[in-house]
PDB file of C-alpha atoms in Angstrom:
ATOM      1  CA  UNK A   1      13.201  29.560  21.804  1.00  0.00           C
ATOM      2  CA  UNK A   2      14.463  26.067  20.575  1.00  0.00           C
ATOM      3  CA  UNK A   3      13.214  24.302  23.087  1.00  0.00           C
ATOM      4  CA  UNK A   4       9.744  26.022  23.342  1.00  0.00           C
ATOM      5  CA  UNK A   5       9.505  25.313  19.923  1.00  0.00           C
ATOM      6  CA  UNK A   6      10.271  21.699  20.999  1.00  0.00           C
ATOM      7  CA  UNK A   7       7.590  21.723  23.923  1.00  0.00           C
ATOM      8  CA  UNK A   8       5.003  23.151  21.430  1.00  0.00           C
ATOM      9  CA  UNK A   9       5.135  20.760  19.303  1.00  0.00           C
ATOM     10  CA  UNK A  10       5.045  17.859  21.795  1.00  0.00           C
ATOM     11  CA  UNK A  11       1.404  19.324  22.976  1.00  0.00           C
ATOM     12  CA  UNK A  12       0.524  19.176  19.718  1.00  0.00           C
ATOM     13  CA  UNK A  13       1.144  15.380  19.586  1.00  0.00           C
ATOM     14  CA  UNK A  14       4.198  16.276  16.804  1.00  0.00           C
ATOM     15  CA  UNK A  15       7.565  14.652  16.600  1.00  0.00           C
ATOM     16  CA  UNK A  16       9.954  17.452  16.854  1.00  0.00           C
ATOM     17  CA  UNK A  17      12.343  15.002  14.975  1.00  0.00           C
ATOM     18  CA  UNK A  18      10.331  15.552  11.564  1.00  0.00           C
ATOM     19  CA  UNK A  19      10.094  19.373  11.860  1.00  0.00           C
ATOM     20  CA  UNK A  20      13.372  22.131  11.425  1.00  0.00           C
ATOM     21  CA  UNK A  21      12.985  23.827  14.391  1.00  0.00           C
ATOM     22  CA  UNK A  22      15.353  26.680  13.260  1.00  0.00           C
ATOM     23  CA  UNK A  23      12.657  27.390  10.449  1.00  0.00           C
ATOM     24  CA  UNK A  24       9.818  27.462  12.717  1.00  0.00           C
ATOM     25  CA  UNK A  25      11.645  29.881  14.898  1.00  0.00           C
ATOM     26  CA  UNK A  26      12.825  31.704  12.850  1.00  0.00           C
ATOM     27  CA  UNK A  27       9.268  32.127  10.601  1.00  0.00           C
ATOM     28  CA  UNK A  28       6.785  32.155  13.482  1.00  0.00           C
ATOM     29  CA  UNK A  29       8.023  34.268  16.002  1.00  0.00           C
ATOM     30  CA  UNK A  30      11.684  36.442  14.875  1.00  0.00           C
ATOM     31  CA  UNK A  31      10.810  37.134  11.377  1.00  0.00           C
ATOM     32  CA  UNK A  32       6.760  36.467  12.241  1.00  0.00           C
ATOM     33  CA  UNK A  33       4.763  37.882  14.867  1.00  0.00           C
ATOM     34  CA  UNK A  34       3.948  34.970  17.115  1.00  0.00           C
ATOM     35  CA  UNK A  35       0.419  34.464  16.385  1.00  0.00           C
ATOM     36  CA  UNK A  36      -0.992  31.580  15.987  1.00  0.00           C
ATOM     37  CA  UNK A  37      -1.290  31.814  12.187  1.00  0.00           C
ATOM     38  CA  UNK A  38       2.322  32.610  12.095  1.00  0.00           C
ATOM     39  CA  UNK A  39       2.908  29.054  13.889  1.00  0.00           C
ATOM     40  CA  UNK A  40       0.599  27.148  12.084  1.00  0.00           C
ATOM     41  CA  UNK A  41       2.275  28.252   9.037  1.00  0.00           C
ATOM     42  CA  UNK A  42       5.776  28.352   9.863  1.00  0.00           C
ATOM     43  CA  UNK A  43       4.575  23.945  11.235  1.00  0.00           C
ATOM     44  CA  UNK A  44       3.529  23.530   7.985  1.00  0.00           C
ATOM     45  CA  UNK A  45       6.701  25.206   6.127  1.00  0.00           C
ATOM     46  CA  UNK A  46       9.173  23.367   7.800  1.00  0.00           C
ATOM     47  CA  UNK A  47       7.739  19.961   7.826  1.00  0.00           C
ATOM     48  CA  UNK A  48       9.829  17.196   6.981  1.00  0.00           C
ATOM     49  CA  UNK A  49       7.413  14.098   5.411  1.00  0.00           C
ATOM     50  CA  UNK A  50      10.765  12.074   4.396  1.00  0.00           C
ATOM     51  CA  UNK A  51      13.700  11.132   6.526  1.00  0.00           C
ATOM     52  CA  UNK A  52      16.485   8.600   6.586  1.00  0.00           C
ATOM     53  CA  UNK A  53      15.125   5.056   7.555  1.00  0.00           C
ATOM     54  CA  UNK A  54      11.584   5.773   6.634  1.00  0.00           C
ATOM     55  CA  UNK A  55       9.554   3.488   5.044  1.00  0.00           C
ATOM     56  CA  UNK A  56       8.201   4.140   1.472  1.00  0.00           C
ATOM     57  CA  UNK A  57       6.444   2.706  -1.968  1.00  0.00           C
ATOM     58  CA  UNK A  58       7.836   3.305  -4.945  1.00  0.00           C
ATOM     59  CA  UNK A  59       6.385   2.652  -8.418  1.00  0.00           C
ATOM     60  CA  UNK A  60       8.808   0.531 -11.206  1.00  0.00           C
ATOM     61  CA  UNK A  61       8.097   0.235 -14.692  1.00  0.00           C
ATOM     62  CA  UNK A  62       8.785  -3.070 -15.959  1.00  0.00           C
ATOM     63  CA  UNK A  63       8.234  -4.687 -19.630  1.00  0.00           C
ATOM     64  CA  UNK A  64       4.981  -5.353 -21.182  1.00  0.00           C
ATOM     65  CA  UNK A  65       3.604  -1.822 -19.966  1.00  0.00           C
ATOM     66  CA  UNK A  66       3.425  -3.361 -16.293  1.00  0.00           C
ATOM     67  CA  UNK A  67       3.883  -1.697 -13.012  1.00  0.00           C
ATOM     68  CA  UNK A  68       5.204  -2.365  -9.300  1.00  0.00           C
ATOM     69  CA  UNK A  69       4.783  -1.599  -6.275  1.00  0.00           C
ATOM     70  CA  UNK A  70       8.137  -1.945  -3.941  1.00  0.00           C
ATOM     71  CA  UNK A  71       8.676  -0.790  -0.885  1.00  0.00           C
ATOM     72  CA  UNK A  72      11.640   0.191   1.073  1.00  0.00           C
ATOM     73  CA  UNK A  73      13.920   1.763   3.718  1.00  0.00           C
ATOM     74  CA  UNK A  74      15.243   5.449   2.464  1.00  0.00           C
ATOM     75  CA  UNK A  75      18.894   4.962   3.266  1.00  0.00           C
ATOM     76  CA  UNK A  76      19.988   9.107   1.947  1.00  0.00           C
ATOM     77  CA  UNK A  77      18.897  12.121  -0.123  1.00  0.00           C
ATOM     78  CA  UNK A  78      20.746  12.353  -3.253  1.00  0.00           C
ATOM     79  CA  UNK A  79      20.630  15.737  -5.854  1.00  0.00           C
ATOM     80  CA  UNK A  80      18.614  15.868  -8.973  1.00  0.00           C
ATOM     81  CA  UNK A  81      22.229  14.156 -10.735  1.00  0.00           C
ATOM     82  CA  UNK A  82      22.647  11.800  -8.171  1.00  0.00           C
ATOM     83  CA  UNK A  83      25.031  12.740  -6.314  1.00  0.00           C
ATOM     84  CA  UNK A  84      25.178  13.050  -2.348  1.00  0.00           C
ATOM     85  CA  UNK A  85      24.255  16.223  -0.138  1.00  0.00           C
ATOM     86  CA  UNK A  86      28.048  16.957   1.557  1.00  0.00           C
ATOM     87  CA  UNK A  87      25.517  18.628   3.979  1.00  0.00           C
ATOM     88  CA  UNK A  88      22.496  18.236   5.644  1.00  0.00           C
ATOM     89  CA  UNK A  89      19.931  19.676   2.725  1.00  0.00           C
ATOM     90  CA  UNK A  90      16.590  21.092   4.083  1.00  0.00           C
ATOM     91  CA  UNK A  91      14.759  20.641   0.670  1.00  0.00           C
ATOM     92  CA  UNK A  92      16.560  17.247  -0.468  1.00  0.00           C
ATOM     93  CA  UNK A  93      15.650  16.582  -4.080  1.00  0.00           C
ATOM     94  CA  UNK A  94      15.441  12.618  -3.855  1.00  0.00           C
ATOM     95  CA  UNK A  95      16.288   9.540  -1.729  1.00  0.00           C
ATOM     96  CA  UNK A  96      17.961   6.094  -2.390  1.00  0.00           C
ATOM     97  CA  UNK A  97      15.875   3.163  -2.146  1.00  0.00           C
ATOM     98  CA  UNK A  98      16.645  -0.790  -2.134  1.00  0.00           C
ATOM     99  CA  UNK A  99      13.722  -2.617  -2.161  1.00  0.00           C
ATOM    100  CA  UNK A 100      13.895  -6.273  -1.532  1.00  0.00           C
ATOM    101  CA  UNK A 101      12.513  -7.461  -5.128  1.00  0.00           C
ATOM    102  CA  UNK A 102      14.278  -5.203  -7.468  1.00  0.00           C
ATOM    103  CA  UNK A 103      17.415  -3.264  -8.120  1.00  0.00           C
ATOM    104  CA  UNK A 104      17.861   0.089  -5.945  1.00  0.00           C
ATOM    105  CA  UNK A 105      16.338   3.498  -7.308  1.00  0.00           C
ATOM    106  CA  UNK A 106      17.179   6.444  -6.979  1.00  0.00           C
ATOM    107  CA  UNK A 107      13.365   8.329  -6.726  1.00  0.00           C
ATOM    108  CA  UNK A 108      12.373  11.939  -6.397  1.00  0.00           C
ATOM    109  CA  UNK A 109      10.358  12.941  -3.208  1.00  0.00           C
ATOM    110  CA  UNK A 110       7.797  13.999  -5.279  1.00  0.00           C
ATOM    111  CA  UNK A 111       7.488   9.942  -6.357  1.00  0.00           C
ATOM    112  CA  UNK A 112       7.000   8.619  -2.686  1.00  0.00           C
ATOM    113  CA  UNK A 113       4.531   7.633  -1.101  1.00  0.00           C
ATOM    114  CA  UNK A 114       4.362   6.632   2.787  1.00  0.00           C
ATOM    115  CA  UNK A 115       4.123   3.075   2.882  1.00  0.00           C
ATOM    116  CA  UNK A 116       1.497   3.088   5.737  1.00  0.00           C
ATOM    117  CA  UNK A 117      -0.860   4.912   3.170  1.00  0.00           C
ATOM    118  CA  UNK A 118      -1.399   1.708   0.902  1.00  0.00           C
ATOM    119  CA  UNK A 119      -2.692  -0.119   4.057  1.00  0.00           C
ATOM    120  CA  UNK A 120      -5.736   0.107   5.311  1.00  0.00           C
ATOM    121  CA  UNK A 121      -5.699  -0.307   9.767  1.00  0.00           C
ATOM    122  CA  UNK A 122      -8.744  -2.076  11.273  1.00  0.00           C
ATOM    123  CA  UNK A 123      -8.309  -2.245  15.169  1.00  0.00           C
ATOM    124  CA  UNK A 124     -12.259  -3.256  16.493  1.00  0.00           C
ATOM    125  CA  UNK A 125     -12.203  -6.400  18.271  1.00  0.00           C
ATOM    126  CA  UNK A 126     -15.263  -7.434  16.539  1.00  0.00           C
ATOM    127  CA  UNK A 127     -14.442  -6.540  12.948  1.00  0.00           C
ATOM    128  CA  UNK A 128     -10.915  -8.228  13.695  1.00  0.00           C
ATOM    129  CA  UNK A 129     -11.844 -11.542  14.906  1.00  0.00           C
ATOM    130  CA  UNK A 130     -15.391 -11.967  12.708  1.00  0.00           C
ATOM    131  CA  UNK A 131     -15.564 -15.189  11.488  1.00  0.00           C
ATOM    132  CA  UNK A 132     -12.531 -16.009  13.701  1.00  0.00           C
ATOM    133  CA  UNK A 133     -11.780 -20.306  13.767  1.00  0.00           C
ATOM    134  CA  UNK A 134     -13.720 -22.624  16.508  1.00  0.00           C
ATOM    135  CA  UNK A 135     -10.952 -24.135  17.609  1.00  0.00           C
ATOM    136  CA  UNK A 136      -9.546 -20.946  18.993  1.00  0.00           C
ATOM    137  CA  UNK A 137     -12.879 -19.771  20.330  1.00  0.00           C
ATOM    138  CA  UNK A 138     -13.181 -17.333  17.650  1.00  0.00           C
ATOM    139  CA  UNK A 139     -10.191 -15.380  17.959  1.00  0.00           C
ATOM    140  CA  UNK A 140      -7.678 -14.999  15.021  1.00  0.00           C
ATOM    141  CA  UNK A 141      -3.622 -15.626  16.076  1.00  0.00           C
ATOM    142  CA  UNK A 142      -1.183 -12.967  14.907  1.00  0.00           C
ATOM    143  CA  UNK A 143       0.806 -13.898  12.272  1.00  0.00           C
ATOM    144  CA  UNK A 144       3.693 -12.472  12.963  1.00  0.00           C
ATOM    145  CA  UNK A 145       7.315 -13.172  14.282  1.00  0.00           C
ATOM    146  CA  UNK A 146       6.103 -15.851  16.851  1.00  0.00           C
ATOM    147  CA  UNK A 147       6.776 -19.392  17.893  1.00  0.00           C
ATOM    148  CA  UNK A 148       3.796 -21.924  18.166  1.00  0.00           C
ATOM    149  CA  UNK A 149       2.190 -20.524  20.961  1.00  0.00           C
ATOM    150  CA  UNK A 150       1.418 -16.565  18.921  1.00  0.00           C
ATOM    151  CA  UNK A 151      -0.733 -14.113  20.861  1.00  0.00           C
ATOM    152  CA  UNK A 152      -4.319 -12.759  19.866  1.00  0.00           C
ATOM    153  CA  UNK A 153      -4.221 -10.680  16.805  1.00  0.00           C
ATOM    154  CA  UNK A 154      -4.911  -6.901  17.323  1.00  0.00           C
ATOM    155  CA  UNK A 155      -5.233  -5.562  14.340  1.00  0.00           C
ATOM    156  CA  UNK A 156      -6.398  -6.331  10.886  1.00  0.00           C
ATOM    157  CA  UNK A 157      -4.005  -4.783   8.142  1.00  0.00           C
ATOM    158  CA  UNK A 158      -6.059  -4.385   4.409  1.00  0.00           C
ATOM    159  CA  UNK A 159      -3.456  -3.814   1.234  1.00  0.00           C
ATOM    160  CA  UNK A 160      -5.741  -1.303  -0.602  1.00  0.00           C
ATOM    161  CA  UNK A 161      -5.009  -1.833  -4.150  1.00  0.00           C
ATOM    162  CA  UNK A 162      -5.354  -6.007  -3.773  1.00  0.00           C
ATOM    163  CA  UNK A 163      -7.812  -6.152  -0.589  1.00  0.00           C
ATOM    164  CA  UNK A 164      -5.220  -8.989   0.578  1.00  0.00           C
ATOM    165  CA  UNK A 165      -5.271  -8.665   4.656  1.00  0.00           C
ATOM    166  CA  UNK A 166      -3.293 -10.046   7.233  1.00  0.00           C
ATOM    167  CA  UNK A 167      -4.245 -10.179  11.173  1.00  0.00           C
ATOM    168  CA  UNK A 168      -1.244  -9.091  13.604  1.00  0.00           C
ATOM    169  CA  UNK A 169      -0.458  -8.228  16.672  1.00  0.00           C
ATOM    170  CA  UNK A 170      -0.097  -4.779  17.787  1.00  0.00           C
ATOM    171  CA  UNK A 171       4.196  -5.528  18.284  1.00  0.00           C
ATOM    172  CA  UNK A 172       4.044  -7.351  14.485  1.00  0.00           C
ATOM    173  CA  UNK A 173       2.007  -4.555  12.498  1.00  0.00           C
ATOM    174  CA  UNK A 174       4.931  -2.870  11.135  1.00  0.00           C
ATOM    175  CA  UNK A 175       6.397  -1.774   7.687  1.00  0.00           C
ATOM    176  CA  UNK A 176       8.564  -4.799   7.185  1.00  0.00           C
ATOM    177  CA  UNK A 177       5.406  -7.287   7.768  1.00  0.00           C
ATOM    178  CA  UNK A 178       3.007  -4.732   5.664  1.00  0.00           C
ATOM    179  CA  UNK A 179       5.052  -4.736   2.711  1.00  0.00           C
ATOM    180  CA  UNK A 180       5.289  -8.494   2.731  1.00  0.00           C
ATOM    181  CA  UNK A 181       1.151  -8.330   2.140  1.00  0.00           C
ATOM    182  CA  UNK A 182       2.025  -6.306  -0.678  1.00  0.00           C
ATOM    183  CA  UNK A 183       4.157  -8.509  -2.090  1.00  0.00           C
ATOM    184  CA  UNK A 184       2.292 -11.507  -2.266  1.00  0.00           C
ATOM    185  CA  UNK A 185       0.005  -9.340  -4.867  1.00  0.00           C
ATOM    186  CA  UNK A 186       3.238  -8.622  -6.604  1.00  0.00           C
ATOM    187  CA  UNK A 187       3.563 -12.256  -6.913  1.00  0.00           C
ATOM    188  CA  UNK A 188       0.230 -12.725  -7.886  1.00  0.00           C
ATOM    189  CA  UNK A 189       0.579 -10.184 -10.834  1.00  0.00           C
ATOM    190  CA  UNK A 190       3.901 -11.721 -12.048  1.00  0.00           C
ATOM    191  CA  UNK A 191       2.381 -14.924 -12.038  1.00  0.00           C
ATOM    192  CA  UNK A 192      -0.259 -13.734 -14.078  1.00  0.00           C
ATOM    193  CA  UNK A 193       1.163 -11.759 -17.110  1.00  0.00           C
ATOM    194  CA  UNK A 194       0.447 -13.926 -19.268  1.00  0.00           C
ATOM    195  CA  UNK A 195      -3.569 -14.205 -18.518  1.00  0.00           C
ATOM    196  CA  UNK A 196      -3.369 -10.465 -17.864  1.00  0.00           C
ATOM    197  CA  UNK A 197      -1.840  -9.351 -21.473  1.00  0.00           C
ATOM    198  CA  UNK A 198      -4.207 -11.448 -22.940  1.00  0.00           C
ATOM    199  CA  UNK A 199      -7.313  -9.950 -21.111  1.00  0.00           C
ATOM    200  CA  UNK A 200      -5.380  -6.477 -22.307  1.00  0.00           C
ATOM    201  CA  UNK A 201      -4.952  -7.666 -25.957  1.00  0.00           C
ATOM    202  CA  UNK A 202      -8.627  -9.436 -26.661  1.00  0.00           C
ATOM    203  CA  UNK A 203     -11.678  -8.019 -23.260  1.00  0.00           C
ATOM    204  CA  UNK A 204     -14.025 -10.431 -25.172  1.00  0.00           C
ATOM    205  CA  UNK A 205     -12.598 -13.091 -24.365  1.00  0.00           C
ATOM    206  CA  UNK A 206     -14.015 -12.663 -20.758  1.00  0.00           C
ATOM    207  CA  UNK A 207     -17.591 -12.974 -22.039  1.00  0.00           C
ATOM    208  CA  UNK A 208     -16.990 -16.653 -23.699  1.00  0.00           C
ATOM    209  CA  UNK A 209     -19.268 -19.695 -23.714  1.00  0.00           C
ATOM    210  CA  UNK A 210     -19.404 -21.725 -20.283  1.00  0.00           C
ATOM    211  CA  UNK A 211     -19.112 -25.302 -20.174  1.00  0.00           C
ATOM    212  CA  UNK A 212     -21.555 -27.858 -20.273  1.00  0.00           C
ATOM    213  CA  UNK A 213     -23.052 -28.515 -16.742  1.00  0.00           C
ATOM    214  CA  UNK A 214     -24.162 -31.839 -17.820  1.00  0.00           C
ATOM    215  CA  UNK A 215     -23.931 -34.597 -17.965  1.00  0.00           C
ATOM    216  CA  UNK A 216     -19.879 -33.697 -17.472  1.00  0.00           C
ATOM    217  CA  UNK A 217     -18.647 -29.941 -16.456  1.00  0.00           C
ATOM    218  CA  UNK A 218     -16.240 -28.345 -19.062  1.00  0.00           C
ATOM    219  CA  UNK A 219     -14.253 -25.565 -18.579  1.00  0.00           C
ATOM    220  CA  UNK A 220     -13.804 -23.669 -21.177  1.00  0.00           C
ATOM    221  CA  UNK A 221     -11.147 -20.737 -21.769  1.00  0.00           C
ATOM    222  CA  UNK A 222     -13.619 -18.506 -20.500  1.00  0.00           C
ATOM    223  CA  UNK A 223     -14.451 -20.142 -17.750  1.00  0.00           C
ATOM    224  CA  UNK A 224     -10.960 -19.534 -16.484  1.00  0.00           C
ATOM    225  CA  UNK A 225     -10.947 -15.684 -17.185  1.00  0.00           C
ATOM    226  CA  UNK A 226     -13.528 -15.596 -15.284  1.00  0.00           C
ATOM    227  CA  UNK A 227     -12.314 -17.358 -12.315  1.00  0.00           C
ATOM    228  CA  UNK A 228      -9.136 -15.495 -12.261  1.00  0.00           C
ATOM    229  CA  UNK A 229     -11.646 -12.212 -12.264  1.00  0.00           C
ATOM    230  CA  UNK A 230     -12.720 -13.462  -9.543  1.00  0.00           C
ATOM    231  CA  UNK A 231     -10.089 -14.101  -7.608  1.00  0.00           C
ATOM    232  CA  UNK A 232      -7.700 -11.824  -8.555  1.00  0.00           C
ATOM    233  CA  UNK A 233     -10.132  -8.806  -9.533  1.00  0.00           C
ATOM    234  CA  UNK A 234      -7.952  -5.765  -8.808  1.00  0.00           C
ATOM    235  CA  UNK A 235      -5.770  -7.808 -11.710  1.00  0.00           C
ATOM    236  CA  UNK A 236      -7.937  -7.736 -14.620  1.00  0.00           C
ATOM    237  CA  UNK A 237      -7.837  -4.943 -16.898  1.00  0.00           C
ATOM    238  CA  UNK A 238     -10.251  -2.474 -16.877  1.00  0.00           C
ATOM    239  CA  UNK A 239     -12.129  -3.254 -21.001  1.00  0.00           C
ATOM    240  CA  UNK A 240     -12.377  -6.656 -19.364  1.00  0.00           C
ATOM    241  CA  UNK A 241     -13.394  -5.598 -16.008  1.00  0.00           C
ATOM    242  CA  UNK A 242     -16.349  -3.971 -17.484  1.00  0.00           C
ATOM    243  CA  UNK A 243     -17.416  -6.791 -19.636  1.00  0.00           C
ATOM    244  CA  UNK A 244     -17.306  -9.360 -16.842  1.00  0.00           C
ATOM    245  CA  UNK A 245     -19.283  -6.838 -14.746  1.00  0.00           C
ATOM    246  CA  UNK A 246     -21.940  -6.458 -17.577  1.00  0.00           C
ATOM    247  CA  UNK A 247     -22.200 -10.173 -18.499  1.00  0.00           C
ATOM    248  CA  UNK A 248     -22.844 -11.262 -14.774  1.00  0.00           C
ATOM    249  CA  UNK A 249     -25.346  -8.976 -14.713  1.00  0.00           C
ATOM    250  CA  UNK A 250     -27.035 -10.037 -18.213  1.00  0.00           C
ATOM    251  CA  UNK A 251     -26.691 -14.130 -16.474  1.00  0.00           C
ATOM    252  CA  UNK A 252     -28.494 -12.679 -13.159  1.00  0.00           C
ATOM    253  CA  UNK A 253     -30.911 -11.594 -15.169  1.00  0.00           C
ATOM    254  CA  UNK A 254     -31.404 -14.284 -17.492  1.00  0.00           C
ATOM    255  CA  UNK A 255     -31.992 -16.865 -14.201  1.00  0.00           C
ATOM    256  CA  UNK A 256     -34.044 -14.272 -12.972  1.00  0.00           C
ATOM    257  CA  UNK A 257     -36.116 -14.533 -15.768  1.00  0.00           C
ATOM    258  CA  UNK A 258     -35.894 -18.440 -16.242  1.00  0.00           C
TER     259      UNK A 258
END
């Protein structure tokens, strides 16, 4: 029954490595009556979404009321105090992480998230290559693990929270070069407390004066806040956020009008 269990789940395009097969024979067809509601159900029960060597995101509070993103390999389950499973635990409470920019965690499964789910995939040639450089007769080089000569990228990866994207190759778009997109917006936010806690303590400050545009340009303090809306916008809090929004809409208008 194992090993129909096994051969089901292989039709249904399912690794049989992330399910308990025990459980689903035991719930779908000994204790259950082999329908297929019984199987869907019993697939469902005893799926595993975590396991050893998976890739995930945690979330880290740091100082100043900030948070991270990190991502990591989960090397074991541990119990709610810490400890290790002696065993193999079907319902493991939470896993150890080490991510590469902080200390290790220990997280709860209810914490994780799959790291593939902060990424966005994009895999049409077109939408890939658009805008792609002359020199290369439009086409975009993966940049990946490759020496000078790299092949055609395949795939366009998009970090969702940052909109940061990266073109690889379909051998190069994995978790280890996805997280490294996410952490250049870590290092973007770290750079930025200061700008950011200001924007957090004072919005207004957003909606300043703008330099003089003659005879000499002039940035003023605002003028900066502004730029680093613009090109770091998932960065900015949200007070601010809506100020900028509304001001460039009151300038539009004003030019509009002029």
């Amino acid at each position: 029954m194992r090993e129909q269990a096994v051969e089901d789940l292989g039709w249904e395009k399912r690794d049989p490595a992330r399910y308990n097969i025990d459980g689903i024979v035991r719930d779908a067809w000994i204790n259950g009556n082999g329908s297929d509601e019984a199987w869907k159900a019993a697939v469902e029960k005893h799926y595993r979404r975590f396991m050893v060597g998976d890739w995930v995101r945690i979330t880290v509070e740091v100082e100043d009321g900030f948070t991270e993103h990190h991502y990591g390999v989960i090397e074991n389950f541990r119990k709610p105090d810490g400890n290790f499973y002696k065993r193999n635990a079907a319902k493991p409470y939470a896993v150890f992480v080490h991510p590469e920019h902080t200390r290790s965690h220990v997280v709860p499964l209810a914490e994780l998230v799959e790291e593939i789910n902060d990424f966005e995939t994009i895999t049409e040639w077109s939408a890939v290559h658009e805008g792609g450089p002359e020199h290369n007769y439009g086409v975009y080089s993966c940049l990946g693990g490759h020496g000078p000569y790299p092949p055609p990228a395949t795939v366009m990866v998009v970090h969702k929270v940052s909109g940061q994207k990266k073109r690889f190759c379909d051998a190069c778009n994995t978790p280890d070069y996805r997280s490294q997109l996410a952490h250049e917006a870590l290092w973007y936010q770290r750079s930025s407390k200061t700008t950011i806690l200001e924007l957090r303590a004072n919005p207004e400050l957003i909606t300043g004066p703008t330099g003089d545009a003659l005879p000499y340009y002039t940035k003023t303090d605002a003028d900066a806040y502004r730029e680093f809306a613009e090109t770091f916008p998932w960065l900015v809090p949200a007070p601010a956020a809506e100020l900028y929004a509304k001001w460039k809409k009151e300038q539009q208008n004003a030019a509009n009008a002029a």
